[in-house]
Amino acid sequence: MSFSIIVAVAENYAIGANNDLLWYIPEDLKRFKKITTGNTIIMGKKTFESLPNGPLPNRRNIVISDIKNDCVEGCIVVDSIQNAIEACKPNEENFIIGGGSIYKQFLDIADKIYLTKVHRNYDADVFFPKIDFNNWITTFKESHKENNPPYTYLILNRKK
Ligand SMILES: NC(=O)c1ccc[n+]([C@@H]2O[C@H](COP(=O)([O-])OP(=O)(O)OC[C@H]3O[C@@H](n4cnc5c(N)ncnc54)[C@H](OP(=O)(O)O)[C@@H]3O)[C@@H](O)[C@H]2O)c1
């Protein structure tokens, strides 16, 4: 079973405020769709609630919530990280799509991080945990300095 985090993070590790994203980068959203389509995505209840049109199409949506037996149409709802892991598919890449609380609980478990680094600082109420780059190898890097805000795509693989 493999777990990949996919996230866009500001220079100050900010990822969200008022249960919304902090920037609008259409190319990054398209890339997110391309990478995650056809796969399982795992998210916290707040991130699910932030989606404008409910479950993301053409993906198995797993939502983690303490509310037992919470029924959300089009989603598999689980009440713990362990049950989320058990609902994932072996031999497939399973994507952790946020938010802050879920990233924190999966950072030590994940094998790979698709990191969009947004080169600005933002006021926020949710942050990604600090990444110890000693534990990761950068296997892909593509800068988009022309964009406002500028950003860089990185793929990090956990060192064996
Ligand atoms: N920049 C990015 O790439 C990115 C990506 C995704 C999200 N975000 C942002 O992140 C923010 C949301 O993050 P967040 O940390 O506030 O919320 P979250 O992680 O999306 O969801 C938190 C909720 O998940 C449930 N939960 C978490 N851990 C659990 C566990 N171990 N067992 C059972 N339930 C658990 C609880 O739901 P219940 O309250 O129902 O029990 C909790 O209230 C938003 O601003 C969003 O826009 C940013």
CSV table of N, CA and C and ligand atoms in Angstrom, one decimal:
chain,number,residue,atom,x,y,z
A,1,MET,N,0.9,-1.2,0.0
A,1,MET,CA,0.0,0.0,0.0
A,1,MET,C,0.9,1.2,0.0
A,2,SER,N,0.6,2.2,-0.9
A,2,SER,CA,1.4,3.4,-0.9
A,2,SER,C,0.6,4.6,-0.7
A,3,PHE,N,1.1,5.6,0.1
A,3,PHE,CA,0.4,6.8,0.3
A,3,PHE,C,1.2,8.0,-0.1
A,4,SER,N,0.5,8.8,-0.9
A,4,SER,CA,1.2,10.0,-1.4
A,4,SER,C,0.4,11.3,-1.0
A,5,ILE,N,1.1,12.2,-0.4
A,5,ILE,CA,0.5,13.5,0.0
A,5,ILE,C,0.6,14.4,-1.2
A,6,ILE,N,-0.5,15.1,-1.5
A,6,ILE,CA,-0.5,16.1,-2.5
A,6,ILE,C,-1.0,17.4,-1.9
A,7,VAL,N,-0.2,18.5,-2.0
A,7,VAL,CA,-0.4,19.7,-1.2
A,7,VAL,C,0.2,20.9,-1.9
A,8,ALA,N,-0.4,22.0,-1.7
A,8,ALA,CA,0.3,23.3,-2.1
A,8,ALA,C,0.6,24.1,-0.8
A,9,VAL,N,1.8,24.5,-0.6
A,9,VAL,CA,2.3,25.1,0.7
A,9,VAL,C,3.0,26.4,0.4
A,10,ALA,N,2.7,27.4,1.2
A,10,ALA,CA,3.3,28.7,1.1
A,10,ALA,C,4.7,28.6,1.7
A,11,GLU,N,5.5,29.6,1.5
A,11,GLU,CA,6.9,29.7,2.1
A,11,GLU,C,6.8,29.5,3.6
A,12,ASN,N,5.8,30.1,4.3
A,12,ASN,CA,5.6,30.0,5.7
A,12,ASN,C,4.8,28.8,6.2
A,13,TYR,N,4.6,27.8,5.2
A,13,TYR,CA,3.9,26.5,5.5
A,13,TYR,C,2.4,26.7,5.6
A,14,ALA,N,1.9,27.9,5.3
A,14,ALA,CA,0.4,28.1,5.3
A,14,ALA,C,-0.2,27.3,4.2
A,15,ILE,N,-1.4,26.7,4.5
A,15,ILE,CA,-2.1,26.0,3.5
A,15,ILE,C,-3.6,26.4,3.4
A,16,GLY,N,-4.2,27.1,4.4
A,16,GLY,CA,-5.6,27.4,4.3
A,16,GLY,C,-6.0,28.5,5.3
A,17,ALA,N,-7.1,29.1,5.1
A,17,ALA,CA,-7.7,30.0,6.0
A,17,ALA,C,-9.2,30.0,5.8
A,18,ASN,N,-10.0,30.1,6.9
A,18,ASN,CA,-11.5,30.1,6.8
A,18,ASN,C,-12.0,29.0,5.9
A,19,ASN,N,-11.4,27.8,6.1
A,19,ASN,CA,-11.7,26.6,5.4
A,19,ASN,C,-11.7,26.8,3.9
A,20,ASP,N,-10.8,27.6,3.4
A,20,ASP,CA,-10.6,27.8,2.0
A,20,ASP,C,-9.1,27.8,1.6
A,21,LEU,N,-8.8,27.7,0.4
A,21,LEU,CA,-7.4,27.8,-0.1
A,21,LEU,C,-7.0,29.3,0.0
A,22,LEU,N,-5.7,29.5,-0.1
A,22,LEU,CA,-5.1,30.9,0.0
A,22,LEU,C,-4.8,31.6,-1.3
A,23,TRP,N,-4.9,30.8,-2.4
A,23,TRP,CA,-4.5,31.4,-3.7
A,23,TRP,C,-5.3,30.6,-4.7
A,24,TYR,N,-5.3,31.2,-5.9
A,24,TYR,CA,-6.0,30.5,-7.0
A,24,TYR,C,-5.0,30.3,-8.2
A,25,ILE,N,-4.5,29.1,-8.3
A,25,ILE,CA,-3.6,28.7,-9.4
A,25,ILE,C,-4.2,27.7,-10.3
A,26,PRO,N,-4.9,28.1,-11.3
A,26,PRO,CA,-5.6,27.1,-12.1
A,26,PRO,C,-4.8,25.9,-12.6
A,27,GLU,N,-3.5,26.2,-13.0
A,27,GLU,CA,-2.7,25.2,-13.5
A,27,GLU,C,-2.4,24.1,-12.5
A,28,ASP,N,-2.3,24.5,-11.2
A,28,ASP,CA,-2.0,23.6,-10.1
A,28,ASP,C,-3.3,22.7,-9.9
A,29,LEU,N,-4.5,23.4,-10.0
A,29,LEU,CA,-5.7,22.6,-9.8
A,29,LEU,C,-5.9,21.5,-10.9
A,30,LYS,N,-5.5,21.9,-12.1
A,30,LYS,CA,-5.6,21.0,-13.3
A,30,LYS,C,-4.6,19.8,-13.0
A,31,ARG,N,-3.4,20.1,-12.6
A,31,ARG,CA,-2.4,19.1,-12.3
A,31,ARG,C,-2.9,18.2,-11.2
A,32,PHE,N,-3.5,18.8,-10.1
A,32,PHE,CA,-4.1,18.0,-9.1
A,32,PHE,C,-5.1,17.0,-9.6
A,33,LYS,N,-6.0,17.5,-10.5
A,33,LYS,CA,-7.0,16.6,-11.1
A,33,LYS,C,-6.4,15.5,-11.9
A,34,LYS,N,-5.4,15.8,-12.7
A,34,LYS,CA,-4.7,14.8,-13.5
A,34,LYS,C,-4.1,13.7,-12.7
A,35,ILE,N,-3.4,14.1,-11.6
A,35,ILE,CA,-2.6,13.2,-10.8
A,35,ILE,C,-3.6,12.3,-10.0
A,36,THR,N,-4.7,12.8,-9.5
A,36,THR,CA,-5.5,12.1,-8.6
A,36,THR,C,-6.7,11.3,-9.3
A,37,THR,N,-7.0,11.7,-10.5
A,37,THR,CA,-8.2,11.0,-11.2
A,37,THR,C,-7.9,9.5,-11.4
A,38,GLY,N,-9.0,8.7,-11.1
A,38,GLY,CA,-8.9,7.3,-11.2
A,38,GLY,C,-8.3,6.6,-9.9
A,39,ASN,N,-8.0,7.4,-8.9
A,39,ASN,CA,-7.4,6.9,-7.7
A,39,ASN,C,-8.2,7.2,-6.5
A,40,THR,N,-7.8,6.7,-5.4
A,40,THR,CA,-8.4,6.9,-4.1
A,40,THR,C,-7.9,8.2,-3.5
A,41,ILE,N,-8.8,9.1,-3.0
A,41,ILE,CA,-8.3,10.3,-2.3
A,41,ILE,C,-8.9,10.3,-0.9
A,42,ILE,N,-8.0,10.7,0.1
A,42,ILE,CA,-8.4,10.7,1.5
A,42,ILE,C,-8.3,12.1,2.0
A,43,MET,N,-9.4,12.5,2.7
A,43,MET,CA,-9.4,13.9,3.2
A,43,MET,C,-10.1,14.0,4.6
A,44,GLY,N,-9.9,15.0,5.3
A,44,GLY,CA,-10.6,15.3,6.5
A,44,GLY,C,-12.0,15.9,6.2
A,45,LYS,N,-12.8,15.9,7.2
A,45,LYS,CA,-14.2,16.4,7.0
A,45,LYS,C,-14.3,17.8,6.6
A,46,LYS,N,-13.4,18.6,7.1
A,46,LYS,CA,-13.4,20.1,6.8
A,46,LYS,C,-13.0,20.3,5.3
A,47,THR,N,-12.0,19.6,4.9
A,47,THR,CA,-11.6,19.7,3.5
A,47,THR,C,-12.8,19.3,2.6
A,48,PHE,N,-13.4,18.2,3.0
A,48,PHE,CA,-14.6,17.7,2.2
A,48,PHE,C,-15.7,18.9,2.2
A,49,GLU,N,-15.9,19.5,3.3
A,49,GLU,CA,-16.9,20.6,3.4
A,49,GLU,C,-16.5,21.8,2.5
A,50,SER,N,-15.2,21.9,2.3
A,50,SER,CA,-14.8,23.1,1.5
A,50,SER,C,-14.9,22.8,0.0
A,51,LEU,N,-15.2,21.6,-0.4
A,51,LEU,CA,-15.4,21.3,-1.9
A,51,LEU,C,-16.7,21.9,-2.4
A,52,PRO,N,-16.6,22.7,-3.4
A,52,PRO,CA,-17.8,23.4,-3.9
A,52,PRO,C,-18.9,22.5,-4.4
A,53,ASN,N,-18.6,21.4,-5.0
A,53,ASN,CA,-19.6,20.5,-5.6
A,53,ASN,C,-19.6,19.1,-5.0
A,54,GLY,N,-19.3,18.9,-3.8
A,54,GLY,CA,-19.3,17.6,-3.1
A,54,GLY,C,-18.1,16.7,-3.6
A,55,PRO,N,-18.3,15.4,-3.5
A,55,PRO,CA,-17.2,14.5,-3.8
A,55,PRO,C,-16.5,14.8,-5.2
A,56,LEU,N,-15.2,14.6,-5.2
A,56,LEU,CA,-14.5,14.9,-6.5
A,56,LEU,C,-14.8,13.7,-7.4
A,57,PRO,N,-15.2,14.0,-8.7
A,57,PRO,CA,-15.6,13.0,-9.6
A,57,PRO,C,-14.5,12.1,-10.0
A,58,ASN,N,-14.8,10.8,-10.4
A,58,ASN,CA,-13.9,9.8,-10.9
A,58,ASN,C,-12.8,9.5,-10.0
A,59,ARG,N,-13.0,9.6,-8.7
A,59,ARG,CA,-12.1,9.2,-7.7
A,59,ARG,C,-12.9,8.6,-6.5
A,60,ARG,N,-12.2,7.6,-5.8
A,60,ARG,CA,-12.9,7.1,-4.6
A,60,ARG,C,-12.6,8.1,-3.5
A,61,ASN,N,-13.6,8.7,-3.0
A,61,ASN,CA,-13.5,9.8,-1.9
A,61,ASN,C,-13.6,9.1,-0.6
A,62,ILE,N,-12.6,9.1,0.2
A,62,ILE,CA,-12.6,8.7,1.6
A,62,ILE,C,-12.6,9.9,2.5
A,63,VAL,N,-13.6,10.0,3.4
A,63,VAL,CA,-13.7,11.2,4.3
A,63,VAL,C,-13.5,10.7,5.7
A,64,ILE,N,-12.6,11.4,6.4
A,64,ILE,CA,-12.4,11.0,7.8
A,64,ILE,C,-13.1,11.9,8.7
A,65,SER,N,-14.0,11.4,9.6
A,65,SER,CA,-14.8,12.2,10.6
A,65,SER,C,-15.0,11.4,11.8
A,66,ASP,N,-15.0,12.1,13.0
A,66,ASP,CA,-15.3,11.5,14.3
A,66,ASP,C,-16.7,11.1,14.4
A,67,ILE,N,-17.5,11.7,13.6
A,67,ILE,CA,-19.0,11.4,13.7
A,67,ILE,C,-19.2,10.0,13.1
A,68,LYS,N,-19.5,9.1,14.0
A,68,LYS,CA,-19.6,7.7,13.5
A,68,LYS,C,-20.9,7.6,12.6
A,69,ASN,N,-20.7,6.7,11.6
A,69,ASN,CA,-21.9,6.4,10.7
A,69,ASN,C,-22.3,7.7,10.0
A,70,ASP,N,-21.5,8.7,9.9
A,70,ASP,CA,-21.9,9.9,9.1
A,70,ASP,C,-22.0,9.4,7.7
A,71,CYS,N,-23.1,9.8,7.0
A,71,CYS,CA,-23.3,9.3,5.7
A,71,CYS,C,-23.2,10.4,4.7
A,72,VAL,N,-22.3,10.4,3.9
A,72,VAL,CA,-22.1,11.4,2.9
A,72,VAL,C,-22.2,10.8,1.5
A,73,GLU,N,-23.2,11.2,0.7
A,73,GLU,CA,-23.4,10.6,-0.6
A,73,GLU,C,-22.2,10.6,-1.5
A,74,GLY,N,-21.8,9.5,-2.0
A,74,GLY,CA,-20.7,9.5,-2.9
A,74,GLY,C,-19.3,9.3,-2.2
A,75,CYS,N,-19.3,9.2,-0.9
A,75,CYS,CA,-18.1,9.0,-0.2
A,75,CYS,C,-18.1,7.8,0.7
A,76,ILE,N,-16.9,7.4,1.0
A,76,ILE,CA,-16.7,6.4,2.1
A,76,ILE,C,-16.3,7.1,3.3
A,77,VAL,N,-17.1,7.1,4.4
A,77,VAL,CA,-16.8,7.8,5.6
A,77,VAL,C,-16.2,6.9,6.6
A,78,VAL,N,-15.1,7.2,7.2
A,78,VAL,CA,-14.4,6.4,8.2
A,78,VAL,C,-14.1,7.3,9.4
A,79,ASP,N,-14.0,6.6,10.6
A,79,ASP,CA,-13.9,7.4,11.8
A,79,ASP,C,-12.5,7.3,12.4
A,80,SER,N,-11.5,6.9,11.7
A,80,SER,CA,-10.1,6.9,12.2
A,80,SER,C,-9.1,6.8,11.0
A,81,ILE,N,-7.9,7.1,11.3
A,81,ILE,CA,-6.8,7.0,10.3
A,81,ILE,C,-6.7,5.5,9.9
A,82,GLN,N,-6.7,4.7,11.0
A,82,GLN,CA,-6.5,3.2,10.7
A,82,GLN,C,-7.6,2.7,9.8
A,83,ASN,N,-8.8,3.2,10.0
A,83,ASN,CA,-9.9,2.7,9.1
A,83,ASN,C,-9.8,3.3,7.7
A,84,ALA,N,-9.2,4.5,7.6
A,84,ALA,CA,-9.0,5.1,6.3
A,84,ALA,C,-8.0,4.2,5.6
A,85,ILE,N,-6.9,3.8,6.3
A,85,ILE,CA,-5.9,3.0,5.6
A,85,ILE,C,-6.5,1.7,5.2
A,86,GLU,N,-7.3,1.1,6.0
A,86,GLU,CA,-7.9,-0.2,5.7
A,86,GLU,C,-8.9,-0.1,4.5
A,87,ALA,N,-9.4,1.1,4.3
A,87,ALA,CA,-10.3,1.3,3.1
A,87,ALA,C,-9.6,1.6,1.8
A,88,CYS,N,-8.2,1.7,1.9
A,88,CYS,CA,-7.4,2.0,0.7
A,88,CYS,C,-7.1,0.8,0.0
A,89,LYS,N,-6.7,0.9,-1.2
A,89,LYS,CA,-6.4,-0.2,-2.1
A,89,LYS,C,-4.9,-0.6,-2.1
A,90,PRO,N,-4.6,-1.9,-1.8
A,90,PRO,CA,-3.2,-2.3,-1.9
A,90,PRO,C,-2.7,-2.2,-3.3
A,91,ASN,N,-1.4,-2.1,-3.5
A,91,ASN,CA,-0.8,-2.1,-4.8
A,91,ASN,C,-1.3,-0.9,-5.7
A,92,GLU,N,-1.8,0.2,-5.0
A,92,GLU,CA,-2.2,1.4,-5.7
A,92,GLU,C,-1.6,2.6,-5.0
A,93,GLU,N,-1.5,3.7,-5.7
A,93,GLU,CA,-1.1,4.9,-5.0
A,93,GLU,C,-2.4,5.6,-4.5
A,94,ASN,N,-2.4,5.8,-3.2
A,94,ASN,CA,-3.6,6.4,-2.5
A,94,ASN,C,-3.2,7.8,-2.1
A,95,PHE,N,-4.0,8.8,-2.4
A,95,PHE,CA,-3.6,10.2,-2.2
A,95,PHE,C,-4.3,10.9,-1.0
A,96,ILE,N,-3.4,11.5,-0.2
A,96,ILE,CA,-3.8,12.2,1.0
A,96,ILE,C,-4.0,13.7,0.5
A,97,ILE,N,-5.2,14.2,0.5
A,97,ILE,CA,-5.4,15.5,-0.1
A,97,ILE,C,-5.7,16.6,0.9
A,98,GLY,N,-5.5,16.4,2.2
A,98,GLY,CA,-5.7,17.4,3.2
A,98,GLY,C,-6.9,17.2,4.2
A,99,GLY,N,-7.1,18.1,5.0
A,99,GLY,CA,-6.3,19.3,5.2
A,99,GLY,C,-5.2,19.1,6.3
A,100,GLY,N,-5.0,20.2,7.0
A,100,GLY,CA,-3.9,20.3,7.9
A,100,GLY,C,-3.8,19.1,8.9
A,101,SER,N,-4.9,18.8,9.5
A,101,SER,CA,-4.9,17.7,10.5
A,101,SER,C,-4.6,16.4,9.9
A,102,ILE,N,-5.1,16.1,8.7
A,102,ILE,CA,-4.8,14.9,8.0
A,102,ILE,C,-3.4,14.8,7.5
A,103,TYR,N,-2.9,15.9,7.0
A,103,TYR,CA,-1.5,15.9,6.6
A,103,TYR,C,-0.6,15.5,7.8
A,104,LYS,N,-0.9,16.1,8.9
A,104,LYS,CA,0.0,15.9,10.1
A,104,LYS,C,0.0,14.4,10.5
A,105,GLN,N,-1.2,13.8,10.4
A,105,GLN,CA,-1.3,12.4,10.8
A,105,GLN,C,-0.7,11.4,9.7
A,106,PHE,N,-0.5,11.9,8.5
A,106,PHE,CA,0.0,11.0,7.5
A,106,PHE,C,1.4,11.3,7.1
A,107,LEU,N,2.0,12.4,7.6
A,107,LEU,CA,3.3,12.8,7.1
A,107,LEU,C,4.4,11.7,7.3
A,108,ASP,N,4.3,11.0,8.5
A,108,ASP,CA,5.2,9.9,8.8
A,108,ASP,C,4.9,8.6,8.0
A,109,ILE,N,3.7,8.5,7.5
A,109,ILE,CA,3.3,7.3,6.8
A,109,ILE,C,3.6,7.4,5.3
A,110,ALA,N,3.5,8.6,4.8
A,110,ALA,CA,3.6,8.8,3.3
A,110,ALA,C,4.9,8.4,2.7
A,111,ASP,N,4.9,7.9,1.5
A,111,ASP,CA,6.1,7.5,0.8
A,111,ASP,C,6.5,8.6,-0.2
A,112,LYS,N,5.6,9.5,-0.5
A,112,LYS,CA,5.9,10.5,-1.6
A,112,LYS,C,5.1,11.8,-1.3
A,113,ILE,N,5.6,12.9,-1.7
A,113,ILE,CA,4.9,14.2,-1.5
A,113,ILE,C,4.9,14.9,-2.9
A,114,TYR,N,3.7,15.2,-3.4
A,114,TYR,CA,3.6,16.1,-4.6
A,114,TYR,C,3.4,17.5,-4.0
A,115,LEU,N,4.5,18.2,-4.0
A,115,LEU,CA,4.5,19.5,-3.2
A,115,LEU,C,4.5,20.7,-4.2
A,116,THR,N,3.5,21.5,-4.2
A,116,THR,CA,3.5,22.7,-4.9
A,116,THR,C,4.0,23.8,-3.9
A,117,LYS,N,5.1,24.3,-4.1
A,117,LYS,CA,5.6,25.3,-3.2
A,117,LYS,C,5.3,26.7,-3.7
A,118,VAL,N,4.5,27.5,-3.0
A,118,VAL,CA,4.0,28.8,-3.5
A,118,VAL,C,5.0,29.8,-2.8
A,119,HIS,N,5.6,30.6,-3.6
A,119,HIS,CA,6.7,31.4,-3.1
A,119,HIS,C,6.3,32.8,-2.5
A,120,ARG,N,5.4,32.7,-1.5
A,120,ARG,CA,4.9,33.9,-0.8
A,120,ARG,C,4.6,33.4,0.6
A,121,ASN,N,4.5,34.4,1.5
A,121,ASN,CA,4.0,34.1,2.9
A,121,ASN,C,2.5,34.5,2.9
A,122,TYR,N,1.7,33.8,3.6
A,122,TYR,CA,0.3,34.1,3.7
A,122,TYR,C,-0.2,34.1,5.2
A,123,ASP,N,-1.1,35.0,5.5
A,123,ASP,CA,-1.8,34.8,6.8
A,123,ASP,C,-2.7,33.6,6.7
A,124,ALA,N,-2.8,32.8,7.7
A,124,ALA,CA,-3.5,31.5,7.6
A,124,ALA,C,-3.9,31.0,8.9
A,125,ASP,N,-4.9,30.1,8.9
A,125,ASP,CA,-5.2,29.4,10.2
A,125,ASP,C,-4.9,27.9,10.2
A,126,VAL,N,-4.4,27.4,9.0
A,126,VAL,CA,-4.0,26.0,8.9
A,126,VAL,C,-2.7,26.0,8.2
A,127,PHE,N,-1.8,25.2,8.8
A,127,PHE,CA,-0.4,25.1,8.2
A,127,PHE,C,0.0,23.6,8.0
A,128,PHE,N,0.8,23.4,7.1
A,128,PHE,CA,1.4,22.0,6.8
A,128,PHE,C,2.5,21.8,7.9
A,129,PRO,N,2.7,20.6,8.4
A,129,PRO,CA,3.8,20.4,9.3
A,129,PRO,C,5.1,20.6,8.6
A,130,LYS,N,6.1,21.0,9.4
A,130,LYS,CA,7.5,21.2,8.9
A,130,LYS,C,8.0,19.9,8.2
A,131,ILE,N,8.6,20.1,7.0
A,131,ILE,CA,9.1,18.9,6.3
A,131,ILE,C,10.6,18.8,6.7
A,132,ASP,N,11.1,17.7,7.2
A,132,ASP,CA,12.5,17.5,7.4
A,132,ASP,C,13.1,16.9,6.1
A,133,PHE,N,13.7,17.8,5.3
A,133,PHE,CA,14.2,17.5,4.0
A,133,PHE,C,15.3,16.4,4.0
A,134,ASN,N,15.9,16.2,5.2
A,134,ASN,CA,16.8,15.1,5.4
A,134,ASN,C,16.2,13.7,5.1
A,135,ASN,N,14.9,13.6,5.2
A,135,ASN,CA,14.2,12.3,5.1
A,135,ASN,C,13.7,12.1,3.6
A,136,TRP,N,13.9,13.1,2.8
A,136,TRP,CA,13.3,13.1,1.4
A,136,TRP,C,14.3,13.4,0.3
A,137,ILE,N,14.1,12.8,-0.8
A,137,ILE,CA,14.9,13.0,-2.0
A,137,ILE,C,14.0,13.8,-3.0
A,138,THR,N,14.5,14.9,-3.6
A,138,THR,CA,13.7,15.6,-4.6
A,138,THR,C,14.0,14.9,-5.9
A,139,THR,N,12.9,14.3,-6.5
A,139,THR,CA,13.0,13.6,-7.8
A,139,THR,C,12.5,14.3,-9.0
A,140,PHE,N,11.8,15.5,-8.7
A,140,PHE,CA,11.3,16.3,-9.8
A,140,PHE,C,11.2,17.7,-9.3
A,141,LYS,N,11.5,18.7,-10.2
A,141,LYS,CA,11.4,20.1,-9.8
A,141,LYS,C,11.1,20.9,-11.1
A,142,GLU,N,10.1,21.7,-11.0
A,142,GLU,CA,9.7,22.5,-12.2
A,142,GLU,C,9.2,23.9,-11.7
A,143,SER,N,10.0,24.9,-12.0
A,143,SER,CA,9.6,26.3,-11.5
A,143,SER,C,8.7,27.0,-12.4
A,144,HIS,N,7.8,27.8,-11.9
A,144,HIS,CA,6.9,28.7,-12.6
A,144,HIS,C,7.0,30.1,-12.1
A,145,LYS,N,8.2,30.7,-12.4
A,145,LYS,CA,8.4,32.0,-11.9
A,145,LYS,C,7.6,33.1,-12.5
A,146,GLU,N,7.0,32.8,-13.7
A,146,GLU,CA,6.2,33.7,-14.5
A,146,GLU,C,4.9,34.0,-13.9
A,147,ASN,N,4.5,33.0,-13.0
A,147,ASN,CA,3.1,33.1,-12.5
A,147,ASN,C,3.1,34.1,-11.3
A,148,ASN,N,1.9,34.6,-11.0
A,148,ASN,CA,1.6,35.4,-9.9
A,148,ASN,C,0.6,34.8,-9.0
A,149,PRO,N,0.9,34.2,-7.9
A,149,PRO,CA,2.2,34.1,-7.3
A,149,PRO,C,3.1,33.0,-8.0
A,150,PRO,N,4.4,33.2,-8.0
A,150,PRO,CA,5.3,32.2,-8.5
A,150,PRO,C,5.3,30.9,-7.7
A,151,TYR,N,5.5,29.8,-8.3
A,151,TYR,CA,5.4,28.5,-7.6
A,151,TYR,C,6.4,27.5,-8.2
A,152,THR,N,6.7,26.4,-7.5
A,152,THR,CA,7.5,25.3,-8.0
A,152,THR,C,6.9,24.0,-7.7
A,153,TYR,N,6.8,23.1,-8.7
A,153,TYR,CA,6.4,21.8,-8.4
A,153,TYR,C,7.6,20.9,-8.0
A,154,LEU,N,7.4,20.2,-6.9
A,154,LEU,CA,8.5,19.3,-6.4
A,154,LEU,C,7.8,17.9,-6.2
A,155,ILE,N,8.5,16.9,-6.5
A,155,ILE,CA,8.1,15.6,-6.0
A,155,ILE,C,9.2,15.1,-5.1
A,156,LEU,N,8.8,14.7,-3.9
A,156,LEU,CA,9.7,14.2,-2.9
A,156,LEU,C,9.5,12.8,-2.6
A,157,ASN,N,10.5,11.9,-2.7
A,157,ASN,CA,10.3,10.5,-2.3
A,157,ASN,C,11.0,10.2,-1.0
A,158,ARG,N,10.4,9.5,-0.2
A,158,ARG,CA,11.0,9.2,1.1
A,158,ARG,C,12.3,8.4,0.9
A,159,LYS,N,13.4,8.8,1.6
A,159,LYS,CA,14.6,8.0,1.6
A,159,LYS,C,14.4,6.6,2.2
A,160,LYS,N,15.0,5.6,1.5
A,160,LYS,CA,14.8,4.2,2.0
A,160,LYS,C,15.7,4.0,3.2
B,1,LIG,N1,-3.1,24.0,0.3
B,1,LIG,C1,-3.6,22.8,0.1
B,1,LIG,O1,-3.1,22.0,-0.7
B,1,LIG,C2,-4.8,22.3,0.9
B,1,LIG,C3,-5.3,21.0,0.6
B,1,LIG,C4,-6.4,20.6,1.4
B,1,LIG,C5,-7.0,21.5,2.3
B,1,LIG,N2,-6.5,22.7,2.5
B,1,LIG,C6,-7.0,23.6,3.5
B,1,LIG,O2,-6.9,23.0,4.8
B,1,LIG,C7,-7.9,23.6,5.6
B,1,LIG,C8,-8.7,22.4,6.3
B,1,LIG,O3,-7.8,21.7,7.2
B,1,LIG,P1,-8.2,21.4,8.7
B,1,LIG,O4,-7.0,20.8,9.3
B,1,LIG,O5,-8.9,22.5,9.3
B,1,LIG,O6,-9.3,20.2,8.5
B,1,LIG,P2,-9.3,18.8,7.8
B,1,LIG,O7,-8.0,18.1,8.1
B,1,LIG,O8,-9.7,18.9,6.4
B,1,LIG,O9,-10.5,18.1,8.6
B,1,LIG,C9,-10.5,18.0,10.0
B,1,LIG,C10,-11.6,17.1,10.4
B,1,LIG,O10,-11.3,15.8,10.0
B,1,LIG,C11,-11.7,14.8,11.0
B,1,LIG,N3,-10.6,14.1,11.5
B,1,LIG,C12,-9.3,14.5,11.5
B,1,LIG,N4,-8.5,13.5,12.1
B,1,LIG,C13,-9.3,12.6,12.5
B,1,LIG,C14,-9.1,11.3,13.1
B,1,LIG,N5,-7.9,10.9,13.5
B,1,LIG,N6,-10.2,10.5,13.4
B,1,LIG,C15,-11.5,11.0,13.1
B,1,LIG,N7,-11.7,12.1,12.4
B,1,LIG,C16,-10.7,12.9,12.2
B,1,LIG,C17,-12.5,15.6,12.0
B,1,LIG,O11,-13.8,15.7,11.5
B,1,LIG,P3,-15.2,15.8,12.4
B,1,LIG,O12,-15.1,17.2,13.0
B,1,LIG,O13,-16.3,15.5,11.5
B,1,LIG,O14,-15.0,14.8,13.5
B,1,LIG,C18,-11.8,17.0,11.9
B,1,LIG,O15,-12.7,18.0,12.4
B,1,LIG,C19,-8.8,24.4,4.7
B,1,LIG,O16,-8.5,25.8,4.8
B,1,LIG,C20,-8.5,23.9,3.3
B,1,LIG,O17,-8.7,24.8,2.3
B,1,LIG,C21,-5.4,23.1,1.8
